CSV table of C-alpha atoms in Angstrom, one decimal:
chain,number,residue,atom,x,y,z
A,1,UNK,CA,-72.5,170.6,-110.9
A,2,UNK,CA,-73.1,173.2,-108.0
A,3,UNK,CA,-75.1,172.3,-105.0
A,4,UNK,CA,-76.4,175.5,-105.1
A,5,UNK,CA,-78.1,175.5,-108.7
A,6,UNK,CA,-80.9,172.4,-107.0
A,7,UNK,CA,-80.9,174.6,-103.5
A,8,UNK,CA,-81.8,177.9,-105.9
A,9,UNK,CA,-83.8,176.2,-108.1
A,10,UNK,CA,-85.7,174.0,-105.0
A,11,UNK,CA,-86.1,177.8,-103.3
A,12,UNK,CA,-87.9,179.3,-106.3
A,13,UNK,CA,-90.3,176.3,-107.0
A,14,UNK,CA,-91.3,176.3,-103.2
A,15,UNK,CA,-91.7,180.3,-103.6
A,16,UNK,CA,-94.5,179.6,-106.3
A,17,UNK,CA,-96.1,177.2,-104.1
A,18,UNK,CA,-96.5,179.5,-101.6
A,19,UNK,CA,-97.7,182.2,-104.1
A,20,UNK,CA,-100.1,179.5,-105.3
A,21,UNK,CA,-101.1,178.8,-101.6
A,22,UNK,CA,-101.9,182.4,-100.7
A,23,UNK,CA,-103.3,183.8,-104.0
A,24,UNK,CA,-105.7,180.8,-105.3
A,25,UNK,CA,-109.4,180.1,-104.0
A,26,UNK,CA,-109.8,177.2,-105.6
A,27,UNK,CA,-109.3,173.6,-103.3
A,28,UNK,CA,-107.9,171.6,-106.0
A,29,UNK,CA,-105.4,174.5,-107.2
A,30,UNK,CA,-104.2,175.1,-103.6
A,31,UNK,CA,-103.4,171.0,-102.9
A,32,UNK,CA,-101.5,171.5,-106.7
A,33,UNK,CA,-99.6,174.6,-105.0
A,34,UNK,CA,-99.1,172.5,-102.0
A,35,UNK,CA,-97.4,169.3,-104.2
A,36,UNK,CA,-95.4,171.8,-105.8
A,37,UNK,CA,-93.7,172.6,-102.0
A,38,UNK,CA,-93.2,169.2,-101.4
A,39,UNK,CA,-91.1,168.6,-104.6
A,40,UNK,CA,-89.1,171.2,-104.0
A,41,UNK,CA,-88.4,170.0,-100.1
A,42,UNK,CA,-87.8,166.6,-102.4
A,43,UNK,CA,-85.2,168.4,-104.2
A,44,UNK,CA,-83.3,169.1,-101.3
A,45,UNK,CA,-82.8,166.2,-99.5
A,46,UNK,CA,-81.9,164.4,-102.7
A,47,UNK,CA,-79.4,166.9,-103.6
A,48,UNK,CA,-78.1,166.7,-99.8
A,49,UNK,CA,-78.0,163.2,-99.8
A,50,UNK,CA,-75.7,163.3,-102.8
A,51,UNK,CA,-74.1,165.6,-102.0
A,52,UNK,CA,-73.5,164.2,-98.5
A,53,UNK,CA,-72.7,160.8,-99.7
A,54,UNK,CA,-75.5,159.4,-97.6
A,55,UNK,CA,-78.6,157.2,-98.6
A,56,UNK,CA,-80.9,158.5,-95.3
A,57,UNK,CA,-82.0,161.5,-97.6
A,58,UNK,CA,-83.5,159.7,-100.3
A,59,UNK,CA,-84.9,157.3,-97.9
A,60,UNK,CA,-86.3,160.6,-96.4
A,61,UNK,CA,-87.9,162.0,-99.6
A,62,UNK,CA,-89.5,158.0,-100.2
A,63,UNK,CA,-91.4,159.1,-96.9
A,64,UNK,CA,-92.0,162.6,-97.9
A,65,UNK,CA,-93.6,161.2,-101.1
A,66,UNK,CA,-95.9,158.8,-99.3
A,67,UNK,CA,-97.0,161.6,-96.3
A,68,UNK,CA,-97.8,163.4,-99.7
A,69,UNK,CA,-100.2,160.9,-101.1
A,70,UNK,CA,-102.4,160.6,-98.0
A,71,UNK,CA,-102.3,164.1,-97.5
A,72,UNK,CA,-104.3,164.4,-100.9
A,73,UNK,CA,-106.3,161.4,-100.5
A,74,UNK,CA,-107.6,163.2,-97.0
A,75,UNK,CA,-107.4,166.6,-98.5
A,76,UNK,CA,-109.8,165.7,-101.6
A,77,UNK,CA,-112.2,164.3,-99.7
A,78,UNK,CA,-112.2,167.1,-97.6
A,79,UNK,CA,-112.8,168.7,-100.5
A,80,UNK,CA,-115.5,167.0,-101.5
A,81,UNK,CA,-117.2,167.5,-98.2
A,82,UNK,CA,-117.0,171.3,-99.0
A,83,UNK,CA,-118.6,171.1,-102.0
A,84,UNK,CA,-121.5,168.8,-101.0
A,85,UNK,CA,-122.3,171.2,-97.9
A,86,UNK,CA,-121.8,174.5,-99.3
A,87,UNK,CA,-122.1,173.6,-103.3
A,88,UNK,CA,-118.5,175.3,-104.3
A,89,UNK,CA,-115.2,174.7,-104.3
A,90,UNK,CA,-113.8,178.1,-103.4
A,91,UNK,CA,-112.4,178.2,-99.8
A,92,UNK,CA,-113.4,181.7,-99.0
A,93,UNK,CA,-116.9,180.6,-98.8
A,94,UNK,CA,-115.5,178.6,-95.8
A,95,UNK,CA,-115.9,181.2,-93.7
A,96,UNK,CA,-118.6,179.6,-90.7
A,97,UNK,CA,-116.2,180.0,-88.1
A,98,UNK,CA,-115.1,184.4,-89.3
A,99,UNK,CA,-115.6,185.9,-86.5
B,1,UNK,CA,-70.3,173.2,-119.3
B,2,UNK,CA,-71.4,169.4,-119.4
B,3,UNK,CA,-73.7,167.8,-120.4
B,4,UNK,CA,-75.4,167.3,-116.7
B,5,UNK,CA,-75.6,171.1,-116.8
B,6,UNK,CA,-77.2,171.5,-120.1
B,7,UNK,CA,-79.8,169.1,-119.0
B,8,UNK,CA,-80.5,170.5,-115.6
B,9,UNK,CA,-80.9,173.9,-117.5
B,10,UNK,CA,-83.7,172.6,-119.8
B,11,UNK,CA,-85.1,170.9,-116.9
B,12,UNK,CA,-85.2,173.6,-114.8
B,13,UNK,CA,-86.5,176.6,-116.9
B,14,UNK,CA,-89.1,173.6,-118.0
B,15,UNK,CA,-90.0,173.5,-114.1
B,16,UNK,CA,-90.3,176.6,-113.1
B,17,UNK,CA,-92.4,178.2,-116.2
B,18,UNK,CA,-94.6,174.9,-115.4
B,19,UNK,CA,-94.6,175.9,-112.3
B,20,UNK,CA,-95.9,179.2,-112.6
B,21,UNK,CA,-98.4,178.5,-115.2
B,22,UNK,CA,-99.8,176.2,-112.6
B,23,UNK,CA,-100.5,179.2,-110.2
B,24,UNK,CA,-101.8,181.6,-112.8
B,25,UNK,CA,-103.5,179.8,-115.4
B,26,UNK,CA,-106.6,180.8,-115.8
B,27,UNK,CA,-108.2,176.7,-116.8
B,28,UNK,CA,-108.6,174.5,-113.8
B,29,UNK,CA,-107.3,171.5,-116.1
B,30,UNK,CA,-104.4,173.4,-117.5
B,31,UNK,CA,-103.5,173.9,-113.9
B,32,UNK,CA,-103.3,169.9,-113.4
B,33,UNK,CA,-101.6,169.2,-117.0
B,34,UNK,CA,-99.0,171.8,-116.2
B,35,UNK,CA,-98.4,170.3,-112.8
B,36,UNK,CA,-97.0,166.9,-114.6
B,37,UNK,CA,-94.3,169.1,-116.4
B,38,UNK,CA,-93.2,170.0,-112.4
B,39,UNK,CA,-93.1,166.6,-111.1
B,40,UNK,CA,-91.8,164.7,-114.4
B,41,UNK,CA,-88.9,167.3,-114.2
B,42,UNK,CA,-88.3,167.0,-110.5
B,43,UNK,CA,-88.3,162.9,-111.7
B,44,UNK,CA,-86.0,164.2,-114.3
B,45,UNK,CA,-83.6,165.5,-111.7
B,46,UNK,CA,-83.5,162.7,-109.7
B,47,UNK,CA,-82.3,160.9,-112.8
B,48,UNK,CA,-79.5,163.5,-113.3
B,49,UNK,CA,-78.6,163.0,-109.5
B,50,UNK,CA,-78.6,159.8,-109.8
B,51,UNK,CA,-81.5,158.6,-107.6
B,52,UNK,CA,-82.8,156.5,-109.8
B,53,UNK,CA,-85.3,154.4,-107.4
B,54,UNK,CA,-86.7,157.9,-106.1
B,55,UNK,CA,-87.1,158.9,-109.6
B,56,UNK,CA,-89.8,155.7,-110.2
B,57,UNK,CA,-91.5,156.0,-107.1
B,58,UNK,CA,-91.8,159.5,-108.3
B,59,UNK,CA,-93.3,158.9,-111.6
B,60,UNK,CA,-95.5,155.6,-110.2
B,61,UNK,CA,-96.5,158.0,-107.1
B,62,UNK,CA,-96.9,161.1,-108.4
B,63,UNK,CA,-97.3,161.2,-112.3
B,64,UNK,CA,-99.4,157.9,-112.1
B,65,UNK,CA,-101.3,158.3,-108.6
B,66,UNK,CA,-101.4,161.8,-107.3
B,67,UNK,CA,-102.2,163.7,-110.5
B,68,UNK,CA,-104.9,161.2,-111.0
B,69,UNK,CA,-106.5,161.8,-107.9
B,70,UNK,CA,-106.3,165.7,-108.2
B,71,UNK,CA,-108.1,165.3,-111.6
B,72,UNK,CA,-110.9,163.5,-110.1
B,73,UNK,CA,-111.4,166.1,-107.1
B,74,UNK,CA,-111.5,168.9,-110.7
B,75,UNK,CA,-114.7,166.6,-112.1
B,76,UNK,CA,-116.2,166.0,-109.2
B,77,UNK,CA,-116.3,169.4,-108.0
B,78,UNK,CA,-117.3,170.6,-111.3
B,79,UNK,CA,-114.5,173.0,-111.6
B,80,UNK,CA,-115.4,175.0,-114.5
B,81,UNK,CA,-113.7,174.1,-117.7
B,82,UNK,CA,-113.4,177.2,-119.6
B,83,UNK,CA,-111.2,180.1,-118.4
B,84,UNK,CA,-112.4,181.3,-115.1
B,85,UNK,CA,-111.2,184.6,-113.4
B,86,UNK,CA,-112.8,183.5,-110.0
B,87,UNK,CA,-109.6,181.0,-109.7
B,88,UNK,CA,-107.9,184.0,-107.5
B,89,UNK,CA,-109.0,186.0,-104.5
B,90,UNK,CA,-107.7,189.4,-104.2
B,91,UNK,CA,-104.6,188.4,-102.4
B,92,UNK,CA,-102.3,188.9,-105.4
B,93,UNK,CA,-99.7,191.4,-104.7
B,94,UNK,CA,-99.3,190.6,-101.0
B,95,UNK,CA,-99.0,187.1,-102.3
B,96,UNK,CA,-96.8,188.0,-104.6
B,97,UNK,CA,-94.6,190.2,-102.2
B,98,UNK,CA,-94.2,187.2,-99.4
B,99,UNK,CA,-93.2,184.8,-101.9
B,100,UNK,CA,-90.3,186.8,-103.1
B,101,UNK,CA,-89.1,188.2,-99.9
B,102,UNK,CA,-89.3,184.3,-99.2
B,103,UNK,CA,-87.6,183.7,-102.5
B,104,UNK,CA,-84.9,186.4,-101.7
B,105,UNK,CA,-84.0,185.4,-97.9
B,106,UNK,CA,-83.4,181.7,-99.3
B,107,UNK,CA,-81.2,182.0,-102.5
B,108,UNK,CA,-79.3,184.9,-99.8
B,109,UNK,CA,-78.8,182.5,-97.2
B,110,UNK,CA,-78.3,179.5,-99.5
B,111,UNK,CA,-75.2,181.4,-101.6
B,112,UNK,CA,-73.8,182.0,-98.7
B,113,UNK,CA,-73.8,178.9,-96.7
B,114,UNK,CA,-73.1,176.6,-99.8
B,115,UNK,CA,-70.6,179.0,-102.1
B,116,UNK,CA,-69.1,176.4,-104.0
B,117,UNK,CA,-69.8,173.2,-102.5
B,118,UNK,CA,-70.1,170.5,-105.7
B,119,UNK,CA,-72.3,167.9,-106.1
B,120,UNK,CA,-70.4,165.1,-106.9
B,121,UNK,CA,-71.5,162.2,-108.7
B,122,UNK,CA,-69.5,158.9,-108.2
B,123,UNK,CA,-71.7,156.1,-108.5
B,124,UNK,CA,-75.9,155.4,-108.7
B,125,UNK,CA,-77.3,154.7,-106.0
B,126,UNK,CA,-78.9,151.1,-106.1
B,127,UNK,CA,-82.5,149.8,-104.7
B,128,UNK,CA,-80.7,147.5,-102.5
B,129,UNK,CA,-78.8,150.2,-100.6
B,130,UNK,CA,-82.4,152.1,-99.8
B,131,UNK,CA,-83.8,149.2,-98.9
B,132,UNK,CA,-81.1,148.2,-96.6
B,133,UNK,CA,-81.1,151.5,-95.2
B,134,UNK,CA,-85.5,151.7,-94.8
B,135,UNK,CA,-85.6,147.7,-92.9
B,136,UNK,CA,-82.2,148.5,-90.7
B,137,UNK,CA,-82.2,152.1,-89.8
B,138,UNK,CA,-86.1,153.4,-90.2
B,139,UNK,CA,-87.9,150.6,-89.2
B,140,UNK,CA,-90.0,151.9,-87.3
B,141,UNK,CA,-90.9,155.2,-89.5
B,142,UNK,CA,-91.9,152.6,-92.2
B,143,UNK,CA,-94.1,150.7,-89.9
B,144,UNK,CA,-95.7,154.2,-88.8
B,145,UNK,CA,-96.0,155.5,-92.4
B,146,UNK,CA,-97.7,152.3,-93.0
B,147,UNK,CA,-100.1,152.8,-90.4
B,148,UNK,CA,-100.8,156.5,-91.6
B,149,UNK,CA,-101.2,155.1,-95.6
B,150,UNK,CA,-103.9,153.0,-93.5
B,151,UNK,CA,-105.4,156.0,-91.2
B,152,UNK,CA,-105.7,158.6,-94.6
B,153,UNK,CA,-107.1,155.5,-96.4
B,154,UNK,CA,-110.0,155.1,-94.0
B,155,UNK,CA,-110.3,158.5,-93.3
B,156,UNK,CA,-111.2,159.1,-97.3
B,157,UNK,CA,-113.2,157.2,-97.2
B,158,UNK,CA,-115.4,157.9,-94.2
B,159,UNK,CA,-115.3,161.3,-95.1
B,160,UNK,CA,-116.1,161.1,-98.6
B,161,UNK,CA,-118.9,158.5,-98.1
B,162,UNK,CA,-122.8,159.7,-98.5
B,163,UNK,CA,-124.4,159.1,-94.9
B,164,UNK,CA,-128.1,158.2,-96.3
């Protein structure tokens, strides 16, 4: 197997995240954009590690994977916060601070 | 072509039209049930690279836990559950124009830098060697992460919490 078909295929995933990032309103759909990202960062270091014969890039995605659940833990409840104060979930209501 | 490649093939077009459908669909839930096609086929890959303890942490972690979570924040903000066309702003086509510039500057740079390189397979890696490698070389990043599973974990909950 090619390195390059996981580097491709980790590039395209992470290219719909960002889409997903820029083009949703919804909260909960921009964290699922953001977890799609992530995985596709995961991709790469376990291909590299692999490929590289070393263990440190899986050891790195282990810690990629945790920083990922606390950022949704933090981010929900941010989330949640939203929707108590301003009763919707759409973040370009969040706008207290436009100039 | 072997059979590694025939797998990676399904998993990957299985990925990516997941992946999509999780940015465009329409259903707020759809959205979350497409999203465990993504991450049981990045778990998939793993498997195929041979990474098998990252492959359960990433079904326990994110199959199990994550997805859970994100399905709770969809009830309680009352996402609606019929298709909804407020799910995008009006972003769209710049959106849609960063992400494959983004798109095309990587696979460029990445056919280039890696033309052939293989990925070659010789033996799984085992539990023992990650955990010798976490408790000898990153220590001290474990400790931190520890502390910052603790910080998140109290910060949810302080945030979350009704002040009444």
């Amino acid at each position: 197997m090619y390195l390059n078909q996981y580097l491709f295929l980790a590039a395209v995933l992470f290219c719909i995240g960002v889409y997903g990032v820029l083009s949703r309103r919804h909260a909960v759909l921009v964290l699922m954009s953001v977890e799609i990202m992530l995985n596709a960062v995961n991709i790469n270091l376990i291909a590299f590690s692999v490929h590289i014969q070393e263990v440190s890039g899986q050891v790195f995605a282990l810690f990629v994977i945790t920083v990922a659940a606390a950022e949704v833990g933090v981010g929900l409840a941010i989330v949640i916060l939203i929707y108590r104060n301003l009763a919707s979930p759409y973040l370009d209501q969040v706008d207290s601070l436009k100039g | 072509m072997g059979p590694q490649n025939v797998a990676f093939g399904i998993i990957a077009a299985a990925m990516i039209v997941g992946a999509i459908r999780v940015v465009t669909t329409k259903v707020v839930v759809h959205a979350a049930l497409y999203l465990v096609v993504v991450l049981a086929g990045a778990a998939g890959l793993y498997v195929l690279l041979a990474a098998e303890f990252v492959a359960w942490a990433q079904v326990l972690i994110y199959v199990g836990a994550i997805l859970v979570l994100l399905l709770f924040g969809i009830m309680l903000t009352r996402a609606p559950l019929h298709p909804s066309s407020e799910l995008d702003n009006d972003q769209r086509w710049p959106a849609l124009v960063v992400s494959l510039g983004i798109a095309g500057l990587l696979i460029a740079m990445l056919a280039d830098a890696f033309q052939d390189d293989k990925v070659r397979i010789t033996n799984a890696t085992g539990t023992g060697e990650i955990a010798d490698s976490i408790f000898n070389q990153f220590v001290v990043p474990f400790e931190v992460v520890s502390i910052l599973l603790l910080g998140a974990l109290v910060g949810a909950v302080v945030l979350a919490r009704r002040d009444d």
